[in-house]
């Protein structure tokens, strides 16, 4: 039986996510800010994780996962994203509804259940938000990294994912008609605020703010 608490698992997942935003080491202050927790409480948790050899931690220095810590983090992320696919594809929930539910379900630790779930869902590669699902062997596939905000006028791309998973952001995309898989053509970029005028099928024109565009991940358009 696992000896890791739900809170410890959440910290491992968070450290993994923060480390993959550009630096391998994560500061205590960054963890405190994201979790809205006092730095002293974060330090106590980091000491517990270090005692279990799940992180490399030294006071006043950055934190990084050990090999075992990364393996566990990827297992948790895999469970979370598979449950999100199940909730959207099989139970009909909206992509703006499933994150909190998956936060609960990800702590079900049955490997057999997870692999049967994966098979039942036909081995999906991405979750409803476009995030890649780690493989059973613990490999994280490459995720799209180009943002809609990086495109130039007349360029075309396919919408592949989102960086902001908040319900408010996802609901805004739904109202706008911006869905994963749709083709986006940039018609114009404002020199004033970097907002975009874009066209999506079937010829609908939208105005996309810079804040929205920098949270949308894109790739080459479909042939």
PDB file of C-alpha atoms in Angstrom:
ATOM      1  CA  UNK A   1       0.000   0.000   0.000  1.00  0.00           C
ATOM      2  CA  UNK A   2       1.211   3.490  -0.808  1.00  0.00           C
ATOM      3  CA  UNK A   3       2.641   5.501   2.059  1.00  0.00           C
ATOM      4  CA  UNK A   4       2.099   8.842   0.347  1.00  0.00           C
ATOM      5  CA  UNK A   5      -0.707  11.160   1.416  1.00  0.00           C
ATOM      6  CA  UNK A   6      -2.951  12.947  -1.062  1.00  0.00           C
ATOM      7  CA  UNK A   7      -1.268  16.224  -0.128  1.00  0.00           C
ATOM      8  CA  UNK A   8       2.167  14.762  -0.806  1.00  0.00           C
ATOM      9  CA  UNK A   9       0.983  13.529  -4.193  1.00  0.00           C
ATOM     10  CA  UNK A  10      -0.392  16.980  -5.002  1.00  0.00           C
ATOM     11  CA  UNK A  11       2.970  18.560  -4.156  1.00  0.00           C
ATOM     12  CA  UNK A  12       4.837  16.124  -6.404  1.00  0.00           C
ATOM     13  CA  UNK A  13       2.497  16.916  -9.282  1.00  0.00           C
ATOM     14  CA  UNK A  14       2.852  20.654  -8.659  1.00  0.00           C
ATOM     15  CA  UNK A  15       6.656  20.525  -8.454  1.00  0.00           C
ATOM     16  CA  UNK A  16       6.702  18.634 -11.754  1.00  0.00           C
ATOM     17  CA  UNK A  17       4.445  21.205 -13.402  1.00  0.00           C
ATOM     18  CA  UNK A  18       6.428  24.207 -12.148  1.00  0.00           C
ATOM     19  CA  UNK A  19       9.764  22.621 -13.059  1.00  0.00           C
ATOM     20  CA  UNK A  20       8.566  22.167 -16.635  1.00  0.00           C
ATOM     21  CA  UNK A  21       7.787  25.847 -17.064  1.00  0.00           C
ATOM     22  CA  UNK A  22      11.406  26.658 -17.726  1.00  0.00           C
ATOM     23  CA  UNK A  23      13.604  25.701 -14.796  1.00  0.00           C
ATOM     24  CA  UNK A  24      14.422  22.340 -13.250  1.00  0.00           C
ATOM     25  CA  UNK A  25      14.427  23.741  -9.717  1.00  0.00           C
ATOM     26  CA  UNK A  26      11.368  25.172  -7.967  1.00  0.00           C
ATOM     27  CA  UNK A  27      11.522  27.710  -5.151  1.00  0.00           C
ATOM     28  CA  UNK A  28       9.670  27.450  -1.859  1.00  0.00           C
ATOM     29  CA  UNK A  29       8.111  30.853  -2.537  1.00  0.00           C
ATOM     30  CA  UNK A  30       6.735  29.666  -5.879  1.00  0.00           C
ATOM     31  CA  UNK A  31       5.095  26.684  -4.194  1.00  0.00           C
ATOM     32  CA  UNK A  32       3.703  28.876  -1.441  1.00  0.00           C
ATOM     33  CA  UNK A  33       2.221  31.284  -3.971  1.00  0.00           C
ATOM     34  CA  UNK A  34       0.531  28.603  -6.056  1.00  0.00           C
ATOM     35  CA  UNK A  35      -0.837  26.691  -3.068  1.00  0.00           C
ATOM     36  CA  UNK A  36      -1.761  29.861  -1.122  1.00  0.00           C
ATOM     37  CA  UNK A  37       0.102  28.352   1.831  1.00  0.00           C
ATOM     38  CA  UNK A  38       2.565  29.881   4.283  1.00  0.00           C
ATOM     39  CA  UNK A  39       6.185  29.330   3.324  1.00  0.00           C
ATOM     40  CA  UNK A  40       6.814  27.607   6.667  1.00  0.00           C
ATOM     41  CA  UNK A  41       4.105  25.036   5.914  1.00  0.00           C
ATOM     42  CA  UNK A  42       5.578  24.434   2.464  1.00  0.00           C
ATOM     43  CA  UNK A  43       9.006  23.914   4.022  1.00  0.00           C
ATOM     44  CA  UNK A  44       7.574  21.304   6.394  1.00  0.00           C
ATOM     45  CA  UNK A  45       6.067  19.404   3.469  1.00  0.00           C
ATOM     46  CA  UNK A  46       9.306  19.593   1.483  1.00  0.00           C
ATOM     47  CA  UNK A  47      11.206  18.110   4.418  1.00  0.00           C
ATOM     48  CA  UNK A  48       8.744  15.201   4.511  1.00  0.00           C
ATOM     49  CA  UNK A  49       9.156  14.591   0.790  1.00  0.00           C
ATOM     50  CA  UNK A  50      12.926  14.807   1.108  1.00  0.00           C
ATOM     51  CA  UNK A  51      12.860  12.279   3.967  1.00  0.00           C
ATOM     52  CA  UNK A  52      11.021   9.907   1.622  1.00  0.00           C
ATOM     53  CA  UNK A  53      13.665  10.552  -1.060  1.00  0.00           C
ATOM     54  CA  UNK A  54      11.084  11.975  -3.466  1.00  0.00           C
ATOM     55  CA  UNK A  55      12.764  15.376  -3.863  1.00  0.00           C
ATOM     56  CA  UNK A  56      16.202  16.933  -3.594  1.00  0.00           C
ATOM     57  CA  UNK A  57      15.824  19.730  -1.060  1.00  0.00           C
ATOM     58  CA  UNK A  58      18.256  22.042   0.689  1.00  0.00           C
ATOM     59  CA  UNK A  59      17.142  25.059   2.664  1.00  0.00           C
ATOM     60  CA  UNK A  60      17.224  28.352   0.707  1.00  0.00           C
ATOM     61  CA  UNK A  61      17.812  26.467  -2.542  1.00  0.00           C
ATOM     62  CA  UNK A  62      15.499  25.212  -5.262  1.00  0.00           C
ATOM     63  CA  UNK A  63      13.648  21.912  -5.100  1.00  0.00           C
ATOM     64  CA  UNK A  64      13.733  19.208  -7.768  1.00  0.00           C
ATOM     65  CA  UNK A  65      12.240  15.765  -8.013  1.00  0.00           C
ATOM     66  CA  UNK A  66      14.274  12.600  -7.608  1.00  0.00           C
ATOM     67  CA  UNK A  67      13.825   9.867 -10.201  1.00  0.00           C
ATOM     68  CA  UNK A  68      11.296   8.186  -7.909  1.00  0.00           C
ATOM     69  CA  UNK A  69       9.513  11.468  -7.272  1.00  0.00           C
ATOM     70  CA  UNK A  70       9.208  12.110 -11.005  1.00  0.00           C
ATOM     71  CA  UNK A  71       7.936   8.577 -11.591  1.00  0.00           C
ATOM     72  CA  UNK A  72       5.187   9.079  -9.010  1.00  0.00           C
ATOM     73  CA  UNK A  73       4.322  12.549 -10.334  1.00  0.00           C
ATOM     74  CA  UNK A  74       3.858  11.166 -13.843  1.00  0.00           C
ATOM     75  CA  UNK A  75       1.634   8.367 -12.548  1.00  0.00           C
ATOM     76  CA  UNK A  76      -0.598  10.912 -10.832  1.00  0.00           C
ATOM     77  CA  UNK A  77      -0.730  13.114 -13.932  1.00  0.00           C
ATOM     78  CA  UNK A  78      -1.574  10.073 -16.069  1.00  0.00           C
ATOM     79  CA  UNK A  79      -4.467   9.140 -13.789  1.00  0.00           C
ATOM     80  CA  UNK A  80      -5.738  12.723 -13.697  1.00  0.00           C
ATOM     81  CA  UNK A  81      -5.772  13.171 -17.458  1.00  0.00           C
ATOM     82  CA  UNK A  82      -7.322   9.770 -18.173  1.00  0.00           C
ATOM     83  CA  UNK A  83     -10.137  10.536 -15.730  1.00  0.00           C
ATOM     84  CA  UNK A  84     -10.708  13.876 -17.475  1.00  0.00           C
ATOM     85  CA  UNK A  85     -11.095  12.056 -20.805  1.00  0.00           C
ATOM     86  CA  UNK A  86     -13.545   9.622 -19.219  1.00  0.00           C
ATOM     87  CA  UNK A  87     -15.631  12.386 -17.653  1.00  0.00           C
ATOM     88  CA  UNK A  88     -15.879  14.340 -20.906  1.00  0.00           C
ATOM     89  CA  UNK A  89     -16.124  11.553 -23.483  1.00  0.00           C
ATOM     90  CA  UNK A  90     -18.167   8.982 -21.548  1.00  0.00           C
ATOM     91  CA  UNK A  91     -20.167  10.948 -18.984  1.00  0.00           C
ATOM     92  CA  UNK A  92     -20.774  14.081 -21.018  1.00  0.00           C
ATOM     93  CA  UNK A  93     -19.263  16.671 -18.690  1.00  0.00           C
ATOM     94  CA  UNK A  94     -17.907  19.886 -20.176  1.00  0.00           C
ATOM     95  CA  UNK A  95     -14.167  20.440 -20.333  1.00  0.00           C
ATOM     96  CA  UNK A  96     -14.697  23.332 -17.908  1.00  0.00           C
ATOM     97  CA  UNK A  97     -16.214  20.994 -15.275  1.00  0.00           C
ATOM     98  CA  UNK A  98     -13.806  18.099 -14.957  1.00  0.00           C
ATOM     99  CA  UNK A  99     -10.614  19.402 -13.366  1.00  0.00           C
ATOM    100  CA  UNK A 100     -11.820  19.369  -9.765  1.00  0.00           C
ATOM    101  CA  UNK A 101     -13.438  15.938 -10.205  1.00  0.00           C
ATOM    102  CA  UNK A 102     -10.232  14.529 -11.644  1.00  0.00           C
ATOM    103  CA  UNK A 103      -8.329  16.051  -8.707  1.00  0.00           C
ATOM    104  CA  UNK A 104     -10.272  13.637  -6.498  1.00  0.00           C
ATOM    105  CA  UNK A 105     -10.192  10.630  -8.805  1.00  0.00           C
ATOM    106  CA  UNK A 106      -6.447  10.856  -9.472  1.00  0.00           C
ATOM    107  CA  UNK A 107      -5.747   9.564  -5.976  1.00  0.00           C
ATOM    108  CA  UNK A 108      -7.333   6.155  -6.675  1.00  0.00           C
ATOM    109  CA  UNK A 109      -4.144   4.128  -6.737  1.00  0.00           C
ATOM    110  CA  UNK A 110      -5.198   0.911  -8.490  1.00  0.00           C
ATOM    111  CA  UNK A 111      -2.819   0.374 -11.419  1.00  0.00           C
ATOM    112  CA  UNK A 112      -5.177  -2.270 -12.841  1.00  0.00           C
ATOM    113  CA  UNK A 113      -8.086   0.186 -12.811  1.00  0.00           C
ATOM    114  CA  UNK A 114      -6.016   2.850 -14.575  1.00  0.00           C
ATOM    115  CA  UNK A 115      -4.858   0.481 -17.323  1.00  0.00           C
ATOM    116  CA  UNK A 116      -8.392  -0.846 -17.853  1.00  0.00           C
ATOM    117  CA  UNK A 117      -9.608   2.745 -18.027  1.00  0.00           C
ATOM    118  CA  UNK A 118      -6.934   3.509 -20.624  1.00  0.00           C
ATOM    119  CA  UNK A 119      -8.023   0.511 -22.714  1.00  0.00           C
ATOM    120  CA  UNK A 120     -11.714   1.406 -22.341  1.00  0.00           C
ATOM    121  CA  UNK A 121     -10.954   4.888 -23.675  1.00  0.00           C
ATOM    122  CA  UNK A 122      -8.963   3.466 -26.649  1.00  0.00           C
ATOM    123  CA  UNK A 123      -5.612   4.673 -25.301  1.00  0.00           C
ATOM    124  CA  UNK A 124      -6.038   8.445 -25.700  1.00  0.00           C
ATOM    125  CA  UNK A 125      -2.893  10.500 -26.213  1.00  0.00           C
ATOM    126  CA  UNK A 126      -4.294  13.842 -25.027  1.00  0.00           C
ATOM    127  CA  UNK A 127      -6.763  14.998 -22.398  1.00  0.00           C
ATOM    128  CA  UNK A 128      -9.725  17.314 -23.161  1.00  0.00           C
ATOM    129  CA  UNK A 129      -7.516  20.397 -22.686  1.00  0.00           C
ATOM    130  CA  UNK A 130      -4.896  19.203 -25.171  1.00  0.00           C
ATOM    131  CA  UNK A 131      -2.366  18.102 -22.549  1.00  0.00           C
ATOM    132  CA  UNK A 132      -0.418  14.923 -23.389  1.00  0.00           C
ATOM    133  CA  UNK A 133      -1.095  11.831 -21.292  1.00  0.00           C
ATOM    134  CA  UNK A 134       2.012  10.099 -19.897  1.00  0.00           C
ATOM    135  CA  UNK A 135       2.519   6.546 -21.133  1.00  0.00           C
ATOM    136  CA  UNK A 136       2.229   3.522 -18.805  1.00  0.00           C
ATOM    137  CA  UNK A 137       6.041   3.393 -18.832  1.00  0.00           C
ATOM    138  CA  UNK A 138       6.221   6.936 -17.437  1.00  0.00           C
ATOM    139  CA  UNK A 139       7.187   8.848 -20.572  1.00  0.00           C
ATOM    140  CA  UNK A 140       5.672  12.293 -21.069  1.00  0.00           C
ATOM    141  CA  UNK A 141       5.038  12.940 -24.792  1.00  0.00           C
ATOM    142  CA  UNK A 142       6.004  16.304 -26.204  1.00  0.00           C
ATOM    143  CA  UNK A 143       3.389  19.014 -25.803  1.00  0.00           C
ATOM    144  CA  UNK A 144       2.747  21.844 -28.251  1.00  0.00           C
ATOM    145  CA  UNK A 145       4.659  24.961 -27.249  1.00  0.00           C
ATOM    146  CA  UNK A 146       3.809  27.607 -29.863  1.00  0.00           C
ATOM    147  CA  UNK A 147       1.189  30.124 -28.757  1.00  0.00           C
ATOM    148  CA  UNK A 148      -1.438  31.787 -30.890  1.00  0.00           C
ATOM    149  CA  UNK A 149       0.084  35.099 -29.744  1.00  0.00           C
ATOM    150  CA  UNK A 150       3.328  34.118 -31.537  1.00  0.00           C
ATOM    151  CA  UNK A 151       1.713  34.007 -34.982  1.00  0.00           C
ATOM    152  CA  UNK A 152       2.039  36.754 -37.573  1.00  0.00           C
ATOM    153  CA  UNK A 153      -0.674  38.192 -39.833  1.00  0.00           C
ATOM    154  CA  UNK A 154      -1.738  35.772 -42.607  1.00  0.00           C
ATOM    155  CA  UNK A 155      -0.402  32.754 -40.708  1.00  0.00           C
ATOM    156  CA  UNK A 156      -2.696  29.785 -40.073  1.00  0.00           C
ATOM    157  CA  UNK A 157      -2.548  27.177 -37.314  1.00  0.00           C
ATOM    158  CA  UNK A 158      -4.576  24.459 -35.605  1.00  0.00           C
ATOM    159  CA  UNK A 159      -5.701  25.047 -32.015  1.00  0.00           C
ATOM    160  CA  UNK A 160      -4.203  22.208 -29.951  1.00  0.00           C
ATOM    161  CA  UNK A 161      -4.345  23.129 -26.276  1.00  0.00           C
ATOM    162  CA  UNK A 162      -4.785  25.646 -23.489  1.00  0.00           C
ATOM    163  CA  UNK A 163      -2.486  26.899 -20.759  1.00  0.00           C
ATOM    164  CA  UNK A 164      -5.279  28.330 -18.607  1.00  0.00           C
ATOM    165  CA  UNK A 165      -7.526  25.534 -17.310  1.00  0.00           C
ATOM    166  CA  UNK A 166      -9.853  27.758 -15.284  1.00  0.00           C
ATOM    167  CA  UNK A 167     -13.566  27.268 -15.835  1.00  0.00           C
ATOM    168  CA  UNK A 168     -13.996  30.965 -16.684  1.00  0.00           C
ATOM    169  CA  UNK A 169     -11.373  30.802 -19.447  1.00  0.00           C
ATOM    170  CA  UNK A 170     -12.733  27.581 -20.946  1.00  0.00           C
ATOM    171  CA  UNK A 171     -16.292  28.936 -20.882  1.00  0.00           C
ATOM    172  CA  UNK A 172     -15.061  32.069 -22.664  1.00  0.00           C
ATOM    173  CA  UNK A 173     -13.577  29.897 -25.420  1.00  0.00           C
ATOM    174  CA  UNK A 174     -16.837  27.974 -25.732  1.00  0.00           C
ATOM    175  CA  UNK A 175     -18.785  31.197 -26.151  1.00  0.00           C
ATOM    176  CA  UNK A 176     -16.298  32.404 -28.768  1.00  0.00           C
ATOM    177  CA  UNK A 177     -16.391  29.192 -30.773  1.00  0.00           C
ATOM    178  CA  UNK A 178     -12.690  28.471 -30.231  1.00  0.00           C
ATOM    179  CA  UNK A 179     -12.483  24.698 -29.838  1.00  0.00           C
ATOM    180  CA  UNK A 180      -9.534  22.321 -29.944  1.00  0.00           C
ATOM    181  CA  UNK A 181      -8.883  21.137 -33.456  1.00  0.00           C
ATOM    182  CA  UNK A 182     -10.261  24.222 -35.172  1.00  0.00           C
ATOM    183  CA  UNK A 183      -8.202  26.096 -37.769  1.00  0.00           C
ATOM    184  CA  UNK A 184      -7.329  29.695 -36.914  1.00  0.00           C
ATOM    185  CA  UNK A 185      -6.154  32.220 -39.493  1.00  0.00           C
ATOM    186  CA  UNK A 186      -4.667  35.480 -38.224  1.00  0.00           C
ATOM    187  CA  UNK A 187      -5.978  38.418 -40.245  1.00  0.00           C
ATOM    188  CA  UNK A 188      -4.648  41.364 -38.261  1.00  0.00           C
ATOM    189  CA  UNK A 189      -2.722  42.185 -35.061  1.00  0.00           C
ATOM    190  CA  UNK A 190      -3.305  45.454 -33.248  1.00  0.00           C
ATOM    191  CA  UNK A 191      -0.150  47.507 -32.717  1.00  0.00           C
ATOM    192  CA  UNK A 192      -1.797  49.046 -29.656  1.00  0.00           C
ATOM    193  CA  UNK A 193      -2.668  46.067 -27.462  1.00  0.00           C
ATOM    194  CA  UNK A 194      -1.548  43.047 -29.567  1.00  0.00           C
ATOM    195  CA  UNK A 195      -5.107  41.799 -29.847  1.00  0.00           C
ATOM    196  CA  UNK A 196      -5.875  39.732 -32.927  1.00  0.00           C
ATOM    197  CA  UNK A 197      -8.548  39.577 -35.570  1.00  0.00           C
ATOM    198  CA  UNK A 198      -8.798  35.933 -36.584  1.00  0.00           C
ATOM    199  CA  UNK A 199     -11.004  33.774 -38.773  1.00  0.00           C
ATOM    200  CA  UNK A 200     -12.261  30.308 -37.841  1.00  0.00           C
ATOM    201  CA  UNK A 201     -14.490  27.927 -39.851  1.00  0.00           C
ATOM    202  CA  UNK A 202     -16.931  28.468 -41.437  1.00  0.00           C
ATOM    203  CA  UNK A 203     -15.601  31.986 -42.007  1.00  0.00           C
ATOM    204  CA  UNK A 204     -16.437  33.442 -38.595  1.00  0.00           C
ATOM    205  CA  UNK A 205     -14.398  36.506 -37.590  1.00  0.00           C
ATOM    206  CA  UNK A 206     -13.334  36.870 -33.964  1.00  0.00           C
ATOM    207  CA  UNK A 207     -11.369  39.428 -31.994  1.00  0.00           C
ATOM    208  CA  UNK A 208      -8.991  37.692 -29.565  1.00  0.00           C
ATOM    209  CA  UNK A 209      -7.266  39.600 -26.771  1.00  0.00           C
ATOM    210  CA  UNK A 210      -3.561  39.157 -26.169  1.00  0.00           C
ATOM    211  CA  UNK A 211      -4.279  37.566 -22.768  1.00  0.00           C
ATOM    212  CA  UNK A 212      -6.390  34.913 -24.473  1.00  0.00           C
ATOM    213  CA  UNK A 213      -3.982  34.402 -27.385  1.00  0.00           C
ATOM    214  CA  UNK A 214      -1.004  33.803 -25.099  1.00  0.00           C
ATOM    215  CA  UNK A 215      -2.931  31.007 -23.352  1.00  0.00           C
ATOM    216  CA  UNK A 216      -3.779  29.110 -26.551  1.00  0.00           C
ATOM    217  CA  UNK A 217      -1.361  26.502 -27.927  1.00  0.00           C
ATOM    218  CA  UNK A 218      -1.243  25.903 -31.659  1.00  0.00           C
ATOM    219  CA  UNK A 219       0.439  23.681 -34.221  1.00  0.00           C
ATOM    220  CA  UNK A 220       0.576  23.248 -38.001  1.00  0.00           C
ATOM    221  CA  UNK A 221      -2.834  23.349 -39.682  1.00  0.00           C
ATOM    222  CA  UNK A 222      -4.388  20.053 -40.662  1.00  0.00           C
ATOM    223  CA  UNK A 223      -3.870  19.105 -44.336  1.00  0.00           C
TER     224      UNK A 223
END
